[in-house]
Coordinates of C-alpha atoms in Angstrom, one line a residue:
M345 CA 129.4 27.4 99.4
G346 CA 130.4 24.8 96.8
S347 CA 134.5 24.7 95.3
F348 CA 136.7 27.8 93.6
L349 CA 137.2 27.1 89.9
S350 CA 140.5 28.5 88.8
F351 CA 140.7 30.4 85.8
K352 CA 143.6 28.3 85.0
N353 CA 141.0 25.4 84.9
S354 CA 140.2 23.5 82.2
N355 CA 136.7 24.1 81.5
C356 CA 137.5 27.9 81.0
K357 CA 137.7 28.1 77.6
Y358 CA 139.3 31.2 75.7
S359 CA 138.9 33.0 72.8
G360 CA 140.8 36.4 71.8
V361 CA 144.0 37.3 73.8
W362 CA 144.4 36.4 77.1
Q363 CA 147.6 36.7 79.9
E364 CA 148.2 36.9 82.8
N365 CA 148.6 39.9 85.4
G366 CA 150.9 39.0 88.1
E367 CA 147.8 39.6 91.1
K368 CA 146.1 35.9 90.6
E369 CA 144.0 36.7 87.6
I370 CA 144.0 37.0 83.5
V371 CA 143.5 40.3 81.6
S372 CA 141.5 40.3 77.8
Y373 CA 143.6 41.7 75.5
G374 CA 142.6 43.3 72.0
T375 CA 139.2 44.1 70.4
V376 CA 136.5 41.3 71.6
A377 CA 137.6 38.0 73.5
S378 CA 136.3 35.8 76.0
V379 CA 135.6 32.8 78.4
E380 CA 133.3 30.7 78.5
I381 CA 132.0 27.9 81.1
G382 CA 129.5 25.4 82.1
F383 CA 127.3 24.5 84.7
E384 CA 124.7 22.4 85.5
G385 CA 122.8 24.4 89.2
S386 CA 121.0 27.8 89.0
V387 CA 123.9 30.4 91.3
I388 CA 127.2 30.6 89.1
Y389 CA 129.3 33.5 91.2
I390 CA 132.1 35.2 88.6
Q391 CA 135.0 36.7 90.8
A392 CA 135.7 39.6 88.7
H393 CA 135.7 43.2 88.1
F394 CA 135.2 44.8 84.4
D395 CA 135.4 48.1 82.3
N396 CA 132.7 49.3 81.1
G397 CA 132.3 47.3 77.3
V398 CA 131.8 43.6 78.8
C399 CA 128.5 41.7 78.1
V400 CA 127.7 38.4 80.5
Y401 CA 125.2 35.5 79.0
I402 CA 123.4 33.0 79.9
D403 CA 122.8 30.6 76.9
N404 CA 123.0 33.6 73.7
E405 CA 121.2 35.9 75.9
E406 CA 122.7 39.2 77.8
T407 CA 122.1 38.9 81.4
K408 CA 121.9 41.0 84.5
T409 CA 124.6 40.9 87.3
E410 CA 124.1 41.1 91.3
E411 CA 127.3 42.6 92.4
Y412 CA 128.9 41.3 95.6
R413 CA 131.7 40.9 97.3
D414 CA 134.5 39.9 94.9
G415 CA 132.4 40.3 92.0
Y416 CA 129.3 39.4 90.0
V417 CA 126.2 36.8 91.0
I418 CA 124.2 35.2 88.7
R419 CA 120.5 33.8 89.1
T420 CA 118.8 32.0 87.0
T421 CA 116.5 28.4 86.4
Q422 CA 117.7 25.1 87.2
G423 CA 119.3 23.0 84.3
K424 CA 122.0 22.8 82.5
H425 CA 123.2 26.5 81.0
I426 CA 126.5 28.3 79.4
L427 CA 128.6 31.4 81.4
K428 CA 129.7 33.2 78.4
I429 CA 131.5 36.6 79.3
Q430 CA 132.3 38.8 76.2
S431 CA 134.4 42.1 76.0
A432 CA 133.7 44.7 73.6
P433 CA 136.1 47.8 71.8
G434 CA 137.1 49.8 75.1
G435 CA 136.2 46.4 77.7
R436 CA 138.7 44.5 79.9
I437 CA 137.4 41.4 81.5
F438 CA 140.0 41.2 85.0
L439 CA 139.3 37.6 85.9
K440 CA 140.5 35.4 89.2
G441 CA 137.4 32.2 88.8
F442 CA 133.9 31.2 89.5
L443 CA 132.0 29.9 92.5
S444 CA 129.3 27.8 92.6
E445 CA 127.1 26.4 95.4
S446 CA 127.9 23.1 96.8
D447 CA 125.5 20.7 94.3
T448 CA 126.6 22.6 90.9
V449 CA 128.3 20.8 88.6
I450 CA 130.9 22.7 86.6
F451 CA 131.7 21.2 82.9
R452 CA 133.4 22.6 79.5
T453 CA 131.5 23.4 76.5
P454 CA 131.4 21.5 73.4
D455 CA 134.2 23.5 70.9
K456 CA 132.3 25.3 68.0
R457 CA 134.2 26.5 64.3
Y458 CA 136.2 29.1 66.8
I459 CA 136.8 32.6 63.6
H460 CA 139.6 35.0 65.3
F461 CA 139.6 38.6 62.8
I462 CA 142.5 40.9 62.6
G463 CA 142.1 44.2 61.5
D464 CA 142.1 48.0 61.4
S465 CA 138.5 49.8 62.1
I466 CA 136.6 48.0 59.7
T467 CA 137.3 45.0 61.3
H468 CA 137.0 47.2 64.9
A469 CA 133.5 48.0 64.1
Y470 CA 130.5 46.9 66.5
P471 CA 128.8 45.6 66.0
G472 CA 129.9 45.1 62.2
F473 CA 130.3 42.0 60.7
T474 CA 132.3 40.0 62.0
S475 CA 130.1 38.9 65.5
R476 CA 126.9 39.1 62.5
C477 CA 129.4 36.2 60.8
A478 CA 130.1 33.8 64.0
N479 CA 126.2 34.2 64.7
I480 CA 125.8 33.0 61.0
L481 CA 128.4 31.0 61.5
N482 CA 126.9 29.7 64.9
A483 CA 130.9 29.6 64.8
D484 CA 133.3 31.4 68.1
Y485 CA 135.4 34.7 67.6
S486 CA 137.4 37.3 69.0
C487 CA 139.3 40.2 67.1
V488 CA 142.5 42.8 67.5
A489 CA 142.0 46.1 65.5
T490 CA 142.8 48.9 66.1
C491 CA 140.8 51.9 64.3
G492 CA 143.6 53.9 61.2
M493 CA 146.0 51.3 61.9
S494 CA 148.7 49.9 58.9
L495 CA 150.1 46.2 58.6
L496 CA 153.7 48.2 58.5
D497 CA 155.1 49.9 61.5
G498 CA 156.1 53.1 60.1
W499 CA 152.8 53.6 57.5
G500 CA 149.1 54.7 58.5
W501 CA 146.9 57.3 60.2
Y502 CA 146.2 57.3 63.9
Q503 CA 147.8 59.7 65.8
I504 CA 150.8 58.3 68.1
P505 CA 151.5 59.6 71.3
D506 CA 154.6 61.8 71.6
W507 CA 157.3 58.9 73.3
L508 CA 156.4 57.7 69.8
T509 CA 158.1 58.3 66.6
V510 CA 157.3 56.2 64.4
R511 CA 153.4 54.6 64.3
P512 CA 153.7 50.4 64.9
G513 CA 152.0 48.6 63.0
M514 CA 150.0 45.6 63.3
E515 CA 153.2 43.4 61.5
S516 CA 154.5 44.1 65.9
M517 CA 151.7 45.7 67.4
Y518 CA 149.7 41.9 67.0
F519 CA 152.5 40.5 69.3
R520 CA 152.3 43.5 72.5
L521 CA 148.8 43.6 74.5
E522 CA 148.1 47.0 75.5
D523 CA 147.2 49.6 73.0
V524 CA 149.5 51.8 70.8
N525 CA 148.3 54.6 72.9
E526 CA 148.4 53.1 76.6
T527 CA 151.5 52.8 77.6
Q528 CA 155.1 53.4 76.8
N529 CA 156.6 50.1 78.8
Y530 CA 154.4 47.4 76.0
T531 CA 153.9 44.1 77.3
D532 CA 155.0 41.1 74.9
Y533 CA 151.7 38.7 74.2
R534 CA 153.5 35.3 75.1
F535 CA 150.1 32.9 73.7
E536 CA 150.0 31.2 77.0
Y537 CA 146.1 30.9 76.7
C538 CA 145.8 31.2 72.6
R539 CA 143.3 29.1 71.5
Q540 CA 143.7 27.6 68.5
P541 CA 141.4 29.4 65.8
D542 CA 139.7 27.2 62.9
V543 CA 140.2 30.4 60.6
I544 CA 142.4 33.6 60.8
M545 CA 140.7 36.1 59.3
I546 CA 142.8 39.0 58.7
F547 CA 141.6 42.1 56.8
L548 CA 144.7 44.9 56.7
G549 CA 145.4 47.0 53.8
T550 CA 143.1 49.8 54.5
N551 CA 146.0 52.0 55.9
D552 CA 148.9 51.2 54.2
Y553 CA 150.2 53.4 51.9
I554 CA 149.5 51.4 48.5
N555 CA 146.6 53.5 46.7
N556 CA 148.1 55.3 44.2
E557 CA 150.9 55.0 40.8
A558 CA 153.6 56.3 43.7
D559 CA 152.9 54.1 46.0
K560 CA 153.4 52.0 43.3
K561 CA 156.6 52.8 41.8
S562 CA 158.3 54.1 44.7
G563 CA 158.4 49.9 45.3
N564 CA 154.9 50.4 47.9
F565 CA 153.5 47.5 46.4
E566 CA 156.8 44.6 47.1
K567 CA 157.3 45.8 51.0
F568 CA 153.9 45.9 51.5
A569 CA 153.7 42.4 50.4
D570 CA 156.8 41.1 52.0
N571 CA 156.1 41.9 55.4
Y572 CA 152.6 40.7 54.7
L573 CA 154.3 37.4 54.3
N574 CA 156.5 38.0 57.4
F575 CA 153.3 38.9 59.6
V576 CA 151.8 35.7 58.7
K577 CA 155.1 33.9 59.1
R578 CA 155.1 35.1 62.9
L579 CA 151.1 34.5 63.0
R580 CA 152.0 30.5 62.0
Q581 CA 154.5 29.9 64.6
H582 CA 151.5 30.1 67.5
Y583 CA 148.6 29.0 65.4
P584 CA 150.5 26.4 63.6
N585 CA 147.1 24.9 62.5
S586 CA 144.7 27.1 61.6
K587 CA 143.7 28.1 58.0
I588 CA 144.8 31.8 57.5
V589 CA 142.9 33.8 55.3
I590 CA 143.5 36.6 53.7
M591 CA 141.0 39.2 53.1
G592 CA 141.0 41.3 49.7
S593 CA 140.1 44.9 50.0
V594 CA 136.5 46.2 49.7
S595 CA 137.0 49.9 49.6
G596 CA 140.0 52.5 47.6
S597 CA 141.2 52.4 44.7
E598 CA 142.1 49.8 42.6
Y599 CA 145.7 50.0 43.9
R600 CA 144.8 48.7 46.8
S601 CA 143.9 46.0 45.4
E602 CA 146.0 44.8 43.2
A603 CA 148.9 45.2 45.9
T604 CA 146.3 43.2 48.8
R605 CA 146.2 39.7 46.3
K606 CA 149.8 40.8 45.1
A607 CA 150.9 39.8 49.1
A608 CA 148.1 37.4 49.1
E609 CA 149.4 35.3 45.9
L610 CA 153.1 35.7 48.0
I611 CA 152.0 34.1 51.0
E612 CA 150.1 31.2 49.6
K613 CA 153.0 30.6 47.2
N614 CA 155.7 30.6 50.4
L615 CA 152.8 28.8 53.1
K616 CA 150.8 26.0 53.5
N617 CA 147.2 26.2 54.3
V618 CA 146.5 30.2 53.6
Y619 CA 143.8 31.0 51.4
F620 CA 143.0 34.2 49.3
M621 CA 139.6 35.7 49.7
Q622 CA 138.6 37.9 45.9
T623 CA 136.6 41.1 46.5
E624 CA 136.9 42.8 43.8
D625 CA 133.6 41.3 43.0
W626 CA 131.9 42.6 45.7
K627 CA 129.5 45.3 45.9
I628 CA 129.7 47.0 48.7
D629 CA 128.2 50.2 50.2
I630 CA 130.7 52.6 51.2
C631 CA 130.1 55.8 53.2
D632 CA 130.7 59.3 51.2
D633 CA 134.3 58.8 53.0
K634 CA 134.8 56.6 50.4
T635 CA 136.8 54.0 52.8
H636 CA 134.3 52.4 55.7
P637 CA 131.2 50.8 55.2
T638 CA 127.9 52.1 55.4
V639 CA 125.6 50.0 58.1
Q640 CA 124.0 48.6 54.7
G641 CA 127.6 48.3 52.9
Y642 CA 128.2 46.3 56.6
E643 CA 125.8 43.9 56.2
Q644 CA 127.2 42.8 52.6
I645 CA 130.4 41.9 53.2
C646 CA 128.6 39.3 56.3
L647 CA 127.0 37.7 53.6
L648 CA 129.4 37.6 50.8
Y649 CA 131.7 35.8 53.1
T650 CA 129.7 33.8 55.0
S651 CA 128.5 32.8 51.7
D652 CA 132.0 32.0 51.2
A653 CA 132.7 30.5 54.2
A654 CA 129.5 28.3 52.6
D655 CA 130.8 27.5 49.2
E656 CA 134.5 26.5 49.9
R657 CA 133.9 25.3 53.2
S658 CA 137.0 22.9 52.6
S659 CA 138.9 25.9 52.2
V660 CA 137.8 28.1 54.6
D661 CA 136.2 26.4 56.9

């Protein structure tokens, strides 16, 4: 047996939200997160345990793992390989590190474009437009999204547990590790293993109260814009070099589209390296609930987003 490679080793390339748990391991959080290493050899051991919803890939092909005492072992053909472990909604990775044979060489894989998605149920869908966009653009990706969640605290439509009196929005929950219904004592996200995305795509507003004339007259549009700006300012503190893309609405009323556009204009005015992705002309197939895209609708979002990314390479990528 060769050497042990700790999760702290620089050859481990993380995407998404990760944090040490005080038990000599690192844990993935959020909707989609991954860790990747390269190795030259035929056998690699993963010292970890997984929740449901975790996939292991060798050279971009999902592969089966064998269990061993401290985790999992992968056997493949002799040569250079890329190992990726990726969580999906509901899954978590608890990683201690990797163990290799004595003649195996470990290396860090070349960086690819990396897109980090933030959103609600439309972004949460798996597989949905996020993974498809990443595949088309040959990009790494991660996702933090919660069904029914608004940007603003106190808004939204998801059910909250008994210990909460106000629904937290993404403006609060992005900076905490656990899901909103998971614990009464949230853990702050320390951003210690935070890899800088090339692009942060934010797709919020579906569950905010910006849907009609009454919302507009009550000042919700201005409140939404101000809080969106403050949220992006907080993100910018942790992602100083990332291009931030505010995605417009793809469903719902014209009021939602207007409020999102005005919020994006305020953010662009106050912060650099922010781009508004115009979606008002997109023709997206929507389900009978008038909110969520159909399967075809997700594909349309993906194709329009990747087309926009290609056309606006200097702005989006």
